[in-house]
Amino acid sequence: MVINKPTMGWNSWNTFGEDINEKVVMETADFIVESGLKDCGYEYVIIDDCWSLRERNEKEEIVPDPEKFPHGMKYVADYVHSKGLKFGMYSCAGTMTCAGYPGSLDHEFIDAKCFADWGVDYLKYDFCFHPFTTPGHVLYKRMGLALANCGRDIVFAACSWGSENTKTWIKETGAHTWRSTGDINDTWESIKELALSQYKVAEYNGCGCFNDMDMLVVGMKGKGNVGFKGCTVEEYKTHFAFWAMMGSPLIIGCDLREADEDAMAILKNEELIRINQDAAYRQPYFVNGNRIENPERKGDEPLFEYYPDHFPILVRHLEDGDIAIGFFNFTDSDRRDSFTLDAIGLGFHTGKTIEMKDVWTGEIRRPVNDTVENSLKAHSCVVYRAKVVDIK
């Protein structure tokens, strides 16, 4: 199985944690369809940790908790499928899941068969309670092989948090997405920490194995399992836009049944979803930054690297010749920065410039003196979809 675009959907963990049940899952599936989110591309409905009993049965199979899922998992999967959506579940590469339920260690083929029989389309595979005597890449290869031989196409969403230098080996395992971060929570500080951690891993992203920056907290407003302080609307916009620009899977984590208009407008932003789902899936790059010496330099590695501080300007070249451009202010004060068009491949004598459409407002603008410049309030962003046009 090959996937060519970042996955989009909803996951239960951020809001519900251990309080997950079939009613929540089925009502969320209903809402995704009725609200138009399905038409925007959100298709996976994923149950995270805490769905099973604490012990396996006599056949060594994981058993769904009959109080939470009285009709069983195939019933829930069939319901999700009846809505034209896909069904996802969770397991872990250790003896237990992160919340202490049975993990899949040494049961990979048994569990993969169960998931296939139930109609699972997506598996999030965590990394808690794994044996330190076995390298992570081996554990993920085990489940990768089990899923590839289970008789059903199942997206393999590896969740090793970037540990053990995941970026260098994850594509070997058959994983379709890989988590490069620790867990997100619903605070600006968490969003910022995860965003800034991506500067040096963007180059490992690509078709077939997408870098997962963890689930979205848009619309949580401080409620739920990882609610904590909550964020402003502007902070949620910056969060969603950065995840979209970086090509991360877009997995909603709020209780969609209670999502307000601001949250829905962010989650349904057509232009940002187009950028995130762009078929060419070229890696983003920075057009601003500081020249810093690499203290870990060895041999023929570059002496200097360029990375922005807390005001990155990201660019992605898109499949139709358009260009996505994002200014992000992760600082706590107003900031201004700019870049010249030669940084994106338009030399000063090409006779070309760009026409930029703001993805939030629809406003159209052009560079001045071959320069794109923006002043941003703290924690805010501006993103453009730009077309290459003749200078008039």
PDB file of C-alpha atoms in Angstrom, residues 20-200:
ATOM      1  CA  ILE A  20     -13.897   6.843  24.602  1.00  0.00           C
ATOM      2  CA  ASN A  21     -16.908   4.782  23.499  1.00  0.00           C
ATOM      3  CA  GLU A  22     -18.830   3.777  20.381  1.00  0.00           C
ATOM      4  CA  LYS A  23     -21.423   6.563  20.797  1.00  0.00           C
ATOM      5  CA  VAL A  24     -18.734   9.256  20.592  1.00  0.00           C
ATOM      6  CA  VAL A  25     -17.113   7.597  17.577  1.00  0.00           C
ATOM      7  CA  MET A  26     -20.355   7.171  15.658  1.00  0.00           C
ATOM      8  CA  GLU A  27     -21.645  10.670  16.425  1.00  0.00           C
ATOM      9  CA  THR A  28     -18.296  12.108  15.324  1.00  0.00           C
ATOM     10  CA  ALA A  29     -18.528  10.184  12.058  1.00  0.00           C
ATOM     11  CA  ASP A  30     -22.011  11.640  11.554  1.00  0.00           C
ATOM     12  CA  PHE A  31     -20.733  15.158  12.188  1.00  0.00           C
ATOM     13  CA  ILE A  32     -17.781  14.835   9.821  1.00  0.00           C
ATOM     14  CA  VAL A  33     -20.199  14.051   7.008  1.00  0.00           C
ATOM     15  CA  GLU A  34     -22.983  16.487   7.938  1.00  0.00           C
ATOM     16  CA  SER A  35     -20.633  19.437   8.560  1.00  0.00           C
ATOM     17  CA  GLY A  36     -18.863  19.159   5.220  1.00  0.00           C
ATOM     18  CA  LEU A  37     -15.534  18.113   6.751  1.00  0.00           C
ATOM     19  CA  LYS A  38     -15.621  14.892   4.724  1.00  0.00           C
ATOM     20  CA  ASP A  39     -15.912  16.959   1.550  1.00  0.00           C
ATOM     21  CA  CYS A  40     -12.814  18.901   2.668  1.00  0.00           C
ATOM     22  CA  GLY A  41     -10.791  15.666   2.789  1.00  0.00           C
ATOM     23  CA  TYR A  42     -11.112  14.521   6.414  1.00  0.00           C
ATOM     24  CA  GLU A  43     -11.764  10.787   6.086  1.00  0.00           C
ATOM     25  CA  TYR A  44     -10.266   8.804   9.001  1.00  0.00           C
ATOM     26  CA  VAL A  45     -12.124   8.340  12.298  1.00  0.00           C
ATOM     27  CA  ILE A  46      -9.492   7.018  14.708  1.00  0.00           C
ATOM     28  CA  ILE A  47      -9.902   5.480  18.168  1.00  0.00           C
ATOM     29  CA  ASP A  48      -6.775   6.049  20.248  1.00  0.00           C
ATOM     30  CA  ASP A  49      -5.623   4.290  23.448  1.00  0.00           C
ATOM     31  CA  CYS A  50      -7.907   2.749  26.124  1.00  0.00           C
ATOM     32  CA  TRP A  51     -10.344   0.852  23.897  1.00  0.00           C
ATOM     33  CA  SER A  52      -9.623  -2.680  25.149  1.00  0.00           C
ATOM     34  CA  LEU A  53      -9.791  -4.801  28.257  1.00  0.00           C
ATOM     35  CA  ARG A  54      -6.650  -4.940  30.405  1.00  0.00           C
ATOM     36  CA  GLU A  55      -5.858  -8.549  29.447  1.00  0.00           C
ATOM     37  CA  ARG A  56      -5.942 -10.630  26.265  1.00  0.00           C
ATOM     38  CA  ASN A  57      -8.291 -13.605  25.849  1.00  0.00           C
ATOM     39  CA  GLU A  58      -7.340 -17.290  25.735  1.00  0.00           C
ATOM     40  CA  LYS A  59      -6.477 -16.946  22.030  1.00  0.00           C
ATOM     41  CA  GLU A  60      -4.033 -14.145  22.878  1.00  0.00           C
ATOM     42  CA  GLU A  61      -6.281 -11.609  21.099  1.00  0.00           C
ATOM     43  CA  ILE A  62      -6.940  -8.075  22.314  1.00  0.00           C
ATOM     44  CA  VAL A  63     -10.564  -7.758  23.410  1.00  0.00           C
ATOM     45  CA  PRO A  64     -12.569  -4.534  22.968  1.00  0.00           C
ATOM     46  CA  ASP A  65     -14.022  -3.287  26.263  1.00  0.00           C
ATOM     47  CA  PRO A  66     -17.670  -4.464  26.173  1.00  0.00           C
ATOM     48  CA  GLU A  67     -18.844  -1.501  28.251  1.00  0.00           C
ATOM     49  CA  LYS A  68     -17.294   1.055  25.882  1.00  0.00           C
ATOM     50  CA  PHE A  69     -17.957  -0.916  22.689  1.00  0.00           C
ATOM     51  CA  PRO A  70     -20.893  -3.238  23.430  1.00  0.00           C
ATOM     52  CA  HIS A  71     -21.434  -4.090  19.760  1.00  0.00           C
ATOM     53  CA  GLY A  72     -17.755  -4.815  19.073  1.00  0.00           C
ATOM     54  CA  MET A  73     -15.270  -3.129  16.774  1.00  0.00           C
ATOM     55  CA  LYS A  74     -16.529  -4.535  13.481  1.00  0.00           C
ATOM     56  CA  TYR A  75     -19.902  -2.947  14.183  1.00  0.00           C
ATOM     57  CA  VAL A  76     -18.253   0.438  14.734  1.00  0.00           C
ATOM     58  CA  ALA A  77     -16.043   0.023  11.659  1.00  0.00           C
ATOM     59  CA  ASP A  78     -19.048  -0.919   9.528  1.00  0.00           C
ATOM     60  CA  TYR A  79     -20.906   2.175  10.734  1.00  0.00           C
ATOM     61  CA  VAL A  80     -17.961   4.449   9.918  1.00  0.00           C
ATOM     62  CA  HIS A  81     -17.650   2.818   6.486  1.00  0.00           C
ATOM     63  CA  SER A  82     -21.382   3.301   5.864  1.00  0.00           C
ATOM     64  CA  LYS A  83     -20.739   7.051   6.074  1.00  0.00           C
ATOM     65  CA  GLY A  84     -18.107   6.860   3.355  1.00  0.00           C
ATOM     66  CA  LEU A  85     -15.316   7.281   5.916  1.00  0.00           C
ATOM     67  CA  LYS A  86     -12.404   5.098   7.037  1.00  0.00           C
ATOM     68  CA  PHE A  87     -11.827   3.556  10.454  1.00  0.00           C
ATOM     69  CA  GLY A  88      -8.651   3.785  12.531  1.00  0.00           C
ATOM     70  CA  MET A  89      -7.404   2.211  15.747  1.00  0.00           C
ATOM     71  CA  TYR A  90      -4.430   2.250  18.102  1.00  0.00           C
ATOM     72  CA  SER A  91      -1.831  -0.144  19.477  1.00  0.00           C
ATOM     73  CA  CYS A  92       1.717  -0.006  20.772  1.00  0.00           C
ATOM     74  CA  ALA A  93       5.098  -1.642  20.137  1.00  0.00           C
ATOM     75  CA  GLY A  94       5.550  -2.510  23.817  1.00  0.00           C
ATOM     76  CA  THR A  95       4.156  -4.930  26.355  1.00  0.00           C
ATOM     77  CA  MET A  96       1.558  -2.291  27.231  1.00  0.00           C
ATOM     78  CA  THR A  97       0.141   0.810  25.612  1.00  0.00           C
ATOM     79  CA  CYS A  98       0.983   4.207  27.066  1.00  0.00           C
ATOM     80  CA  ALA A  99      -2.147   4.005  29.259  1.00  0.00           C
ATOM     81  CA  GLY A 100      -1.414   0.475  30.442  1.00  0.00           C
ATOM     82  CA  TYR A 101      -3.560  -1.651  28.120  1.00  0.00           C
ATOM     83  CA  PRO A 102      -2.190  -4.676  26.190  1.00  0.00           C
ATOM     84  CA  GLY A 103       0.455  -3.756  23.632  1.00  0.00           C
ATOM     85  CA  SER A 104       1.291  -5.678  20.475  1.00  0.00           C
ATOM     86  CA  LEU A 105       4.833  -6.802  21.341  1.00  0.00           C
ATOM     87  CA  ASP A 106       5.258 -10.421  20.151  1.00  0.00           C
ATOM     88  CA  HIS A 107       1.582 -10.414  19.052  1.00  0.00           C
ATOM     89  CA  GLU A 108       2.025  -8.388  15.871  1.00  0.00           C
ATOM     90  CA  PHE A 109       0.580 -10.920  13.418  1.00  0.00           C
ATOM     91  CA  ILE A 110      -2.295 -11.880  15.741  1.00  0.00           C
ATOM     92  CA  ASP A 111      -3.252  -8.238  16.186  1.00  0.00           C
ATOM     93  CA  ALA A 112      -2.865  -7.349  12.513  1.00  0.00           C
ATOM     94  CA  LYS A 113      -5.262 -10.185  11.624  1.00  0.00           C
ATOM     95  CA  CYS A 114      -7.800  -8.945  14.200  1.00  0.00           C
ATOM     96  CA  PHE A 115      -7.564  -5.407  12.863  1.00  0.00           C
ATOM     97  CA  ALA A 116      -8.073  -6.642   9.302  1.00  0.00           C
ATOM     98  CA  ASP A 117     -11.055  -8.812  10.315  1.00  0.00           C
ATOM     99  CA  TRP A 118     -12.674  -5.831  12.056  1.00  0.00           C
ATOM    100  CA  GLY A 119     -12.254  -3.585   8.993  1.00  0.00           C
ATOM    101  CA  VAL A 120      -9.529  -1.289  10.280  1.00  0.00           C
ATOM    102  CA  ASP A 121      -8.046   1.109   7.704  1.00  0.00           C
ATOM    103  CA  TYR A 122      -5.455   2.930   9.864  1.00  0.00           C
ATOM    104  CA  LEU A 123      -3.276   1.939  12.803  1.00  0.00           C
ATOM    105  CA  LYS A 124      -1.541   4.414  15.101  1.00  0.00           C
ATOM    106  CA  TYR A 125       1.380   2.491  16.626  1.00  0.00           C
ATOM    107  CA  ASP A 126       2.889   3.957  19.789  1.00  0.00           C
ATOM    108  CA  PHE A 127       6.241   3.319  21.522  1.00  0.00           C
ATOM    109  CA  CYS A 128       5.634   2.949  25.280  1.00  0.00           C
ATOM    110  CA  PHE A 129       6.872   0.019  27.409  1.00  0.00           C
ATOM    111  CA  HIS A 130       9.024  -1.347  24.584  1.00  0.00           C
ATOM    112  CA  PRO A 131      12.022  -3.565  25.447  1.00  0.00           C
ATOM    113  CA  PHE A 132      15.262  -1.637  25.505  1.00  0.00           C
ATOM    114  CA  THR A 133      17.054  -4.765  24.323  1.00  0.00           C
ATOM    115  CA  THR A 134      15.369  -4.518  20.906  1.00  0.00           C
ATOM    116  CA  PRO A 135      15.962  -1.474  18.657  1.00  0.00           C
ATOM    117  CA  GLY A 136      12.931   0.568  17.672  1.00  0.00           C
ATOM    118  CA  HIS A 137      13.475  -0.013  13.982  1.00  0.00           C
ATOM    119  CA  VAL A 138      13.090  -3.768  14.517  1.00  0.00           C
ATOM    120  CA  LEU A 139       9.839  -3.369  16.452  1.00  0.00           C
ATOM    121  CA  TYR A 140       8.331  -1.186  13.739  1.00  0.00           C
ATOM    122  CA  LYS A 141       9.509  -3.557  10.998  1.00  0.00           C
ATOM    123  CA  ARG A 142       7.648  -6.365  12.777  1.00  0.00           C
ATOM    124  CA  MET A 143       4.331  -4.555  12.703  1.00  0.00           C
ATOM    125  CA  GLY A 144       5.032  -3.201   9.230  1.00  0.00           C
ATOM    126  CA  LEU A 145       5.376  -6.771   7.936  1.00  0.00           C
ATOM    127  CA  ALA A 146       2.330  -7.951   9.881  1.00  0.00           C
ATOM    128  CA  LEU A 147       0.133  -5.224   8.402  1.00  0.00           C
ATOM    129  CA  ALA A 148       1.513  -5.766   4.901  1.00  0.00           C
ATOM    130  CA  ASN A 149       0.522  -9.430   5.143  1.00  0.00           C
ATOM    131  CA  CYS A 150      -2.839  -9.149   6.910  1.00  0.00           C
ATOM    132  CA  GLY A 151      -4.918  -9.142   3.725  1.00  0.00           C
ATOM    133  CA  ARG A 152      -6.198  -5.569   4.083  1.00  0.00           C
ATOM    134  CA  ASP A 153      -4.791  -2.144   3.211  1.00  0.00           C
ATOM    135  CA  ILE A 154      -4.062  -0.448   6.543  1.00  0.00           C
ATOM    136  CA  VAL A 155      -2.253   2.870   6.908  1.00  0.00           C
ATOM    137  CA  PHE A 156       0.683   2.353   9.289  1.00  0.00           C
ATOM    138  CA  ALA A 157       1.060   5.489  11.432  1.00  0.00           C
ATOM    139  CA  ALA A 158       4.281   5.071  13.407  1.00  0.00           C
ATOM    140  CA  CYS A 159       4.402   7.020  16.672  1.00  0.00           C
ATOM    141  CA  SER A 160       7.910   6.696  18.122  1.00  0.00           C
ATOM    142  CA  TRP A 161       8.106  10.464  18.873  1.00  0.00           C
ATOM    143  CA  GLY A 162      11.287  10.859  16.811  1.00  0.00           C
ATOM    144  CA  SER A 163      13.259   8.872  19.374  1.00  0.00           C
ATOM    145  CA  GLU A 164      16.200   6.606  18.488  1.00  0.00           C
ATOM    146  CA  ASN A 165      16.792   8.880  15.487  1.00  0.00           C
ATOM    147  CA  THR A 166      13.541   7.715  13.876  1.00  0.00           C
ATOM    148  CA  LYS A 167      13.990   9.917  10.814  1.00  0.00           C
ATOM    149  CA  THR A 168      16.919   7.836   9.562  1.00  0.00           C
ATOM    150  CA  TRP A 169      15.170   4.452   9.565  1.00  0.00           C
ATOM    151  CA  ILE A 170      11.404   4.857   9.593  1.00  0.00           C
ATOM    152  CA  LYS A 171      10.912   4.486   5.815  1.00  0.00           C
ATOM    153  CA  GLU A 172      12.524   1.049   6.032  1.00  0.00           C
ATOM    154  CA  THR A 173       9.678  -0.231   8.211  1.00  0.00           C
ATOM    155  CA  GLY A 174       6.791   0.274   5.799  1.00  0.00           C
ATOM    156  CA  ALA A 175       5.320   3.124   7.848  1.00  0.00           C
ATOM    157  CA  HIS A 176       3.199   5.641   5.955  1.00  0.00           C
ATOM    158  CA  THR A 177       3.503   8.417   8.552  1.00  0.00           C
ATOM    159  CA  TRP A 178       5.960   8.958  11.389  1.00  0.00           C
ATOM    160  CA  ARG A 179       5.701  11.078  14.505  1.00  0.00           C
ATOM    161  CA  SER A 180       8.658  13.424  14.875  1.00  0.00           C
ATOM    162  CA  THR A 181       7.488  15.041  18.127  1.00  0.00           C
ATOM    163  CA  GLY A 182       6.330  14.349  21.635  1.00  0.00           C
ATOM    164  CA  ASP A 183       2.657  14.795  22.478  1.00  0.00           C
ATOM    165  CA  ILE A 184       0.933  18.094  21.796  1.00  0.00           C
ATOM    166  CA  ASN A 185      -1.274  19.846  24.331  1.00  0.00           C
ATOM    167  CA  ASP A 186      -3.681  22.736  23.962  1.00  0.00           C
ATOM    168  CA  THR A 187      -1.305  25.598  24.774  1.00  0.00           C
ATOM    169  CA  TRP A 188       0.616  28.086  22.674  1.00  0.00           C
ATOM    170  CA  GLU A 189       3.843  26.950  24.320  1.00  0.00           C
ATOM    171  CA  SER A 190       3.299  23.377  23.114  1.00  0.00           C
ATOM    172  CA  ILE A 191       2.432  24.464  19.568  1.00  0.00           C
ATOM    173  CA  LYS A 192       5.545  26.644  19.426  1.00  0.00           C
ATOM    174  CA  GLU A 193       7.831  23.933  20.819  1.00  0.00           C
ATOM    175  CA  LEU A 194       6.647  21.367  18.279  1.00  0.00           C
ATOM    176  CA  ALA A 195       6.798  23.827  15.386  1.00  0.00           C
ATOM    177  CA  LEU A 196      10.353  24.957  16.109  1.00  0.00           C
ATOM    178  CA  SER A 197      11.485  21.340  16.478  1.00  0.00           C
ATOM    179  CA  GLN A 198      10.756  20.773  12.785  1.00  0.00           C
ATOM    180  CA  TYR A 199      13.501  22.988  11.360  1.00  0.00           C
ATOM    181  CA  LYS A 200      16.014  20.153  11.078  1.00  0.00           C
TER     182      LYS A 200
END
